[in-house]
Tab-separated table of C-alpha atoms in Angstrom:
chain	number	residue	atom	x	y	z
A	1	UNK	CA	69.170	57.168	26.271
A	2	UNK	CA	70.815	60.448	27.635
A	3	UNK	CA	67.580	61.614	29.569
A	4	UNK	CA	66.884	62.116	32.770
A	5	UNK	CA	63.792	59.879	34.026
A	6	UNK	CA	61.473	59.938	37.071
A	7	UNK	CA	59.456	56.968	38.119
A	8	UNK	CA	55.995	57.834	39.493
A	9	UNK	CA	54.357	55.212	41.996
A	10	UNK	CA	50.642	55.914	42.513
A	11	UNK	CA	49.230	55.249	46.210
A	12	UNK	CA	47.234	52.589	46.415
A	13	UNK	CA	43.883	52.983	48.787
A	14	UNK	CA	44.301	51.844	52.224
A	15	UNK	CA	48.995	52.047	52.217
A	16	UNK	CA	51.059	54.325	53.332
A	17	UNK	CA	54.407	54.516	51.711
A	18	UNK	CA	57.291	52.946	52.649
A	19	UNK	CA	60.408	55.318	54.135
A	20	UNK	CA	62.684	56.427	51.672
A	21	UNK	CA	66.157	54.904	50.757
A	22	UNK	CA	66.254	52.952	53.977
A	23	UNK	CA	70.302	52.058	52.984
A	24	UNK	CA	70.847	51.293	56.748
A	25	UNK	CA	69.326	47.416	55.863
A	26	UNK	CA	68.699	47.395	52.392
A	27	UNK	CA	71.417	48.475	49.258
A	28	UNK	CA	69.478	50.805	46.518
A	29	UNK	CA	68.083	47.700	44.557
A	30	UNK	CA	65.960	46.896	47.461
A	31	UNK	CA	65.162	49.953	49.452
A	32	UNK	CA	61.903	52.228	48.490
A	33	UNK	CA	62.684	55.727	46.366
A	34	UNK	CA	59.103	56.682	46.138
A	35	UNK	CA	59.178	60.113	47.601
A	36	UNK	CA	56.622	59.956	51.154
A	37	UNK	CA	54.327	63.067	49.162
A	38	UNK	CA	53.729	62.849	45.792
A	39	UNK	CA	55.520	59.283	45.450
A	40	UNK	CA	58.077	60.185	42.963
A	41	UNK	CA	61.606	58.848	42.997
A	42	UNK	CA	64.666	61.009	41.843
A	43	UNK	CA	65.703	61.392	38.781
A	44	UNK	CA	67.716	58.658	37.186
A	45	UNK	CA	69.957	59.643	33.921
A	46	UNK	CA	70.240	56.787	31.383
A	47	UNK	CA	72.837	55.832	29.234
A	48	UNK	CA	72.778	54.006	26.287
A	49	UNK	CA	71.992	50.746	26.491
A	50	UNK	CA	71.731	50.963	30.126
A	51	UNK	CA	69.308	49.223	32.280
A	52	UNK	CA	68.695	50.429	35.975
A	53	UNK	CA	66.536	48.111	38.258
A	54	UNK	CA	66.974	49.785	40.916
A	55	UNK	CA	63.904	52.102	41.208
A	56	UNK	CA	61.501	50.778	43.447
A	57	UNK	CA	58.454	51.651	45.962
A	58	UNK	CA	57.616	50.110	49.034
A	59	UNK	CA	53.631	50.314	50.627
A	60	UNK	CA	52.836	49.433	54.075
A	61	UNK	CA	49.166	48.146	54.489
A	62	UNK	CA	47.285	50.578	57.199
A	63	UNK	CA	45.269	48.859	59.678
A	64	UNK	CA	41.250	48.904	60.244
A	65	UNK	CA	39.524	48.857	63.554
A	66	UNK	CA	35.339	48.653	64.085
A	67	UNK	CA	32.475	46.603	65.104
A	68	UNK	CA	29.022	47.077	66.332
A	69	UNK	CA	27.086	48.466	69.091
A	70	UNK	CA	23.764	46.977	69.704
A	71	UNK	CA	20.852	46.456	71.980
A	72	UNK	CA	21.364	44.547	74.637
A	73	UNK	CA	17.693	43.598	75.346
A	74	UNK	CA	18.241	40.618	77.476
A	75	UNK	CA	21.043	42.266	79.232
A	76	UNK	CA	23.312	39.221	79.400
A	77	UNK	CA	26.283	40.944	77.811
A	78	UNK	CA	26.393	38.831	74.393
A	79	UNK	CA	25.650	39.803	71.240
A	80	UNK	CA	22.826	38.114	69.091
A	81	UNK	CA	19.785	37.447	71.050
A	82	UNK	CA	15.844	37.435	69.602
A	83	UNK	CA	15.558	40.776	68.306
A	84	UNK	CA	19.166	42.294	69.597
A	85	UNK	CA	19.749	44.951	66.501
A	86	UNK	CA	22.416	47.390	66.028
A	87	UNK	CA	21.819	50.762	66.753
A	88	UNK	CA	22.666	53.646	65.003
A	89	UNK	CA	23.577	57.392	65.430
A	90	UNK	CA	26.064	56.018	68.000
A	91	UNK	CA	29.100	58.509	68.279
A	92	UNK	CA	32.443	56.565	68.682
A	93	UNK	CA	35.979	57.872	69.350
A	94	UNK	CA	39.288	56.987	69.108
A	95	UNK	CA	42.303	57.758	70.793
A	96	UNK	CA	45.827	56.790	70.670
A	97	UNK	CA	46.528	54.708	74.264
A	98	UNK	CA	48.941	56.947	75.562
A	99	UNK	CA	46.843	60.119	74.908
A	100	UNK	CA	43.002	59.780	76.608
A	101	UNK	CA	42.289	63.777	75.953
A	102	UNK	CA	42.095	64.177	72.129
A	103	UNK	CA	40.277	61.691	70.146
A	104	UNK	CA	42.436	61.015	66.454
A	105	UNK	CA	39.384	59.815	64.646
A	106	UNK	CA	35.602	60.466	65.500
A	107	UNK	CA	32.677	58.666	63.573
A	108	UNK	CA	28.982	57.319	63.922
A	109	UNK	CA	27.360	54.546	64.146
A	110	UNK	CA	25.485	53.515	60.682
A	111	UNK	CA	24.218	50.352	58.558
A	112	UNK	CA	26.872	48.078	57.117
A	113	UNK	CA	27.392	48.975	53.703
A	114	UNK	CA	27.525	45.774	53.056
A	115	UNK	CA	24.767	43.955	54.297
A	116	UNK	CA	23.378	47.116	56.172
A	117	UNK	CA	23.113	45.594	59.602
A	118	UNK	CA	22.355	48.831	61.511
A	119	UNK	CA	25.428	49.270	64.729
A	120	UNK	CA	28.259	49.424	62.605
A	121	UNK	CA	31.263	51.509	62.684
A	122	UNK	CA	34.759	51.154	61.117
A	123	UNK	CA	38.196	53.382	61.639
A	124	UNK	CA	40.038	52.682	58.302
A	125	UNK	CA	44.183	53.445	57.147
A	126	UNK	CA	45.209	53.336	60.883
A	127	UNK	CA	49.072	52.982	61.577
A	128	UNK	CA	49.958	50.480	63.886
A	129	UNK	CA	50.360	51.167	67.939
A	130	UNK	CA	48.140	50.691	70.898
A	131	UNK	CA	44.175	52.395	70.658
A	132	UNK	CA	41.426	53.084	73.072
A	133	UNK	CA	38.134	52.880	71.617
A	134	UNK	CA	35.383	55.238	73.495
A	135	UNK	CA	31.061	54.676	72.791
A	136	UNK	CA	29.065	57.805	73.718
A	137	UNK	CA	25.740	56.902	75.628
A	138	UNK	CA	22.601	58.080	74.221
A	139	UNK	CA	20.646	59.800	76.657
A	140	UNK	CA	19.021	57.111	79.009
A	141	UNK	CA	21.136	54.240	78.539
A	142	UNK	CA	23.074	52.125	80.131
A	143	UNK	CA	26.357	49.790	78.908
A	144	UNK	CA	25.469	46.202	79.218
A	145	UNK	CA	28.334	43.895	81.307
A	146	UNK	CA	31.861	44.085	79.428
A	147	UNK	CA	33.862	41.230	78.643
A	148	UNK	CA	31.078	38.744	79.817
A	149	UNK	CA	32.805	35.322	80.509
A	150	UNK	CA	29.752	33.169	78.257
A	151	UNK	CA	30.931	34.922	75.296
A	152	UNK	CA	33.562	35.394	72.776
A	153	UNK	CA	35.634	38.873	71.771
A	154	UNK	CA	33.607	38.712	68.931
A	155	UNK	CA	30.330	39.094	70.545
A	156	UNK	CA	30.606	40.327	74.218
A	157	UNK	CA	30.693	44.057	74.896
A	158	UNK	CA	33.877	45.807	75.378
A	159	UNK	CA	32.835	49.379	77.107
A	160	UNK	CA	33.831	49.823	80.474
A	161	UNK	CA	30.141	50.749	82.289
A	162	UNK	CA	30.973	53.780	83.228
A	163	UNK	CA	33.469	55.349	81.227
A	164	UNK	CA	32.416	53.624	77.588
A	165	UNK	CA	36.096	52.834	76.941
A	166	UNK	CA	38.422	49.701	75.422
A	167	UNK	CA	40.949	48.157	77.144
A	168	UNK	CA	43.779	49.093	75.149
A	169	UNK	CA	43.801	47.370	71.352
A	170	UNK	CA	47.208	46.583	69.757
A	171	UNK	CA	47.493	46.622	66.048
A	172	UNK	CA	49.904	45.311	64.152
A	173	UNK	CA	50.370	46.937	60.263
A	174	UNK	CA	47.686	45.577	58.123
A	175	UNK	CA	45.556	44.085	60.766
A	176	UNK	CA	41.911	44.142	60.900
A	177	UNK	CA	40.233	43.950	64.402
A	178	UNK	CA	36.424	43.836	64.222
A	179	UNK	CA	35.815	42.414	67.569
A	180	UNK	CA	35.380	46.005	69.344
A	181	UNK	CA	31.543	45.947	69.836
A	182	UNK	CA	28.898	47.888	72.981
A	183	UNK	CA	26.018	46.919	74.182
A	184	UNK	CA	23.781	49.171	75.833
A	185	UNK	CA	20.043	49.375	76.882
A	186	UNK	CA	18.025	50.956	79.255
A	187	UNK	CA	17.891	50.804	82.453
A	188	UNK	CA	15.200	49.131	84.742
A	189	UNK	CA	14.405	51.052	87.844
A	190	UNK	CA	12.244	49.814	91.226
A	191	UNK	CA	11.414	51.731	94.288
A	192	UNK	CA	8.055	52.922	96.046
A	193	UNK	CA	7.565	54.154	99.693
A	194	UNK	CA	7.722	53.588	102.904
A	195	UNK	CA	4.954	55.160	105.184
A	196	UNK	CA	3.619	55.004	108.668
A	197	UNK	CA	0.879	52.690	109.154
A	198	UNK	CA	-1.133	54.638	111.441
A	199	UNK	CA	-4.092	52.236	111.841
A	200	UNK	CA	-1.893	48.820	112.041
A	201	UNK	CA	-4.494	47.739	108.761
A	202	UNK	CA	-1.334	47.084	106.277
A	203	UNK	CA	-2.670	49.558	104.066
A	204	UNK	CA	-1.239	53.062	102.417
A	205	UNK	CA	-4.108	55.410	103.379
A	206	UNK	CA	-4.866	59.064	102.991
A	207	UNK	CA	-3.209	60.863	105.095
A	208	UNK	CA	-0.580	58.504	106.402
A	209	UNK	CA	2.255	59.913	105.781
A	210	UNK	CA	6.122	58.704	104.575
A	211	UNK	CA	8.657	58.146	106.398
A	212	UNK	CA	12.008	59.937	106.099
A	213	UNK	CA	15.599	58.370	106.209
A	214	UNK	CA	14.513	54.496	106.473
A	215	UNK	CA	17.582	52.347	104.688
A	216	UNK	CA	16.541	50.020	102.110
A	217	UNK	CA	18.886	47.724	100.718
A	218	UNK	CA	18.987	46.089	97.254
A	219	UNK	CA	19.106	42.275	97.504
A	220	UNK	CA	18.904	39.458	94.388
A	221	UNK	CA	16.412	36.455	94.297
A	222	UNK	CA	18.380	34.446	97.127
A	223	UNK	CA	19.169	37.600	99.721
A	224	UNK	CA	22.803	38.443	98.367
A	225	UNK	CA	23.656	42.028	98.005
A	226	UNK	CA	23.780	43.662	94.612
A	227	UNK	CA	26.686	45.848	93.620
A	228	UNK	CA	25.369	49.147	92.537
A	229	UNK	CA	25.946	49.535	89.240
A	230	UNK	CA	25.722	53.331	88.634
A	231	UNK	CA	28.614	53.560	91.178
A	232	UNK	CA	32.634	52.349	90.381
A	233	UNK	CA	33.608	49.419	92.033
A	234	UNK	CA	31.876	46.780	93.924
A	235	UNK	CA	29.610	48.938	96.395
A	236	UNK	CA	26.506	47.448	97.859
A	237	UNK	CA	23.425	49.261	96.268
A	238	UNK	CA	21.414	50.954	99.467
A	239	UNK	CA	19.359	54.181	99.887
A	240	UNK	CA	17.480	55.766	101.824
A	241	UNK	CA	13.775	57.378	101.977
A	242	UNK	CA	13.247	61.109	100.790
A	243	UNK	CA	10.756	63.253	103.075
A	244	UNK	CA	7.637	61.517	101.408
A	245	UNK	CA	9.186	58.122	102.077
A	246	UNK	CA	9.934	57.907	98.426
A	247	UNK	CA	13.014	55.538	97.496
A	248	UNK	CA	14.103	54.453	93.962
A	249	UNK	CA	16.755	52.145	92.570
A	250	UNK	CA	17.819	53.123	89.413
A	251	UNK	CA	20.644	52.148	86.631
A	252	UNK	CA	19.076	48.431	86.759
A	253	UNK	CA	19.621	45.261	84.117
C-alpha cells in the first residue's frame, strides 16, 4: 500500500493492441489502458487495503492473407492436376484497394514451412480493410484462366491475365484467407508460312518465295474464333504474314 504501480501487458505475436481508454462505450473497468507502444498502463496509487480491478488490456487479432501459385500444366485453370507443383521464387505484392501504386507488403514465393509444398506465400499481422493481391510473371509465362467456373476459390487461379492482380479481398480482424492462389505456365505458340506456289506441285520449294500481308485467322477445333489472349478483352486472334510469309500465334494454352 501507498505506492504507485504500473501494469505491463506484453504483446502477444500476431495482435495489435486495443485503443486506449475507449470511455465513449466502455467505463474504466472495461476499456483497455495498455499504452499502444510499450503496452504500459498509467500509474495506479494504492491504498491500504485497496483493490483496483480496473487495469486491463485489450488485443485485436491481425489478419493473414496467402496461398499458392503453381503450374498450370494442363492449363484448365484448377489447381491439382498430375504433376501441377508450386513454384517458387514467385514475387507477390500487396496493396491496400484504394491505393494500386505502392505495394504495403512484398514477399516470395517459397516451400510451406510446414509441409514444404513449394508455391507458397503468406502476408501475416494484416489490419482489416479491402487488399489487392498482385503475382509477378517470370519471364516467359503466361497466367492460366482466373476464376475458372469447374473450380472452387480454393483451387482456381485468381490473377487477372494480364495485369496479375486480385479482385479486391475483404478482411475482417482475425481472418485468415488462403484461397488467393496463380497459375501460370508457358505459353504454346503455332505459325509457319505462307508462300507462292510457283509450280502448282503443293510443295515449299527453293526459291519460292513468301508472301507478304496474307490474313490468317485463329480458329478452335469446330471453326469458332479464338479470343486473343495476349490482348484485353474479347478480340478475335488474326495476323498477318511478315515479308518472308512468316506468321506466328503466340501467348497460347
Amino acid at each position: 500500500p501507498d505506492t504507485s504501480y504500473v501494469v505491463q501487458f506484453d504483446l502477444p505475436a500476431h495482435f495489435r493492441r486495443s485503443p486506449v481508454d475507449a470511455n465513449s462505450n466502455a467505463s474504466d473497468a472495461a476499456d483497455s489502458d495498455a499504452d499502444l507502444v510499450d503496452g504500459r498502463s498509467p500509474a495506479t496509487y494504492l491504498s491500504p487495503d485497496e483493490y483496483d480491478d480496473t487495469v486491463d488490456a485489450g488485443f485485436v487479432p491481425l489478419a493473414f492473407l496467402g496461398d499458392y501459385v503453381w503450374e498450370d500444366l494442363d492449363g484448365d485453370g484448377v489447381q491439382g492436376g498430375t504433376g501441377e507443383l508450386g513454384v517458387n521464387g514467385i514475387t507477390v505484392n500487396l496493396y491496400v484497394a484504394s491505393n494500386l501504386t505502392t505495394p504495403v507488403d512484398t514477399t516470395t514465393t517459397v516451400n510451406n514451412p510446414v509441409g514444404g509444398a513449394a508455391g507458397y506465400y503468406q502476408f501475416e499481422d494484416l489490419d482489416a480493410g479491402d487488399y489487392v493481391v498482385e503475382f509477378v510473371l517470370p519471364s516467359g509465362a503466361i497466367f492460366t484462366t482466373q476464376d475458372a467456373a469447374a473450380a472452387t476459390d480454393a483451387t482456381d487461379s485468381d490473377a487477372d491475365r494480364f495485369s496479375g492482380q486480385t479482385a479486391t479481398v475483404t478482411l475482417d480482424w482475425g481472418d485468415s484467407d488462403q484461397t488467393v492462389d496463380a497459375g501460370i505456365l508457358e505459353p504454346a505458340a503455332l505459325g509457319d508460312y505462307v508462300w507462292l506456289d510457283a509450280d502448282d506441285d503443293g510443295g515449299q520449294d527453293g526459291g519460292e518465295s513468301g508472301i507478304l500481308n496474307v490474313t490468317v485467322n485463329l480458329l478452335d477445333g469446330v471453326g469458332n474464333p479464338v479470343d486473343d489472349p495476349n490482348t484485353v478483352g474479347a478480340q478475335d486472334y488474326t495476323t498477318t504474314t511478315d515479308g518472308s510469309g512468316a506468321y506466328s500465334f503466340t501467348g497460347l494454352f
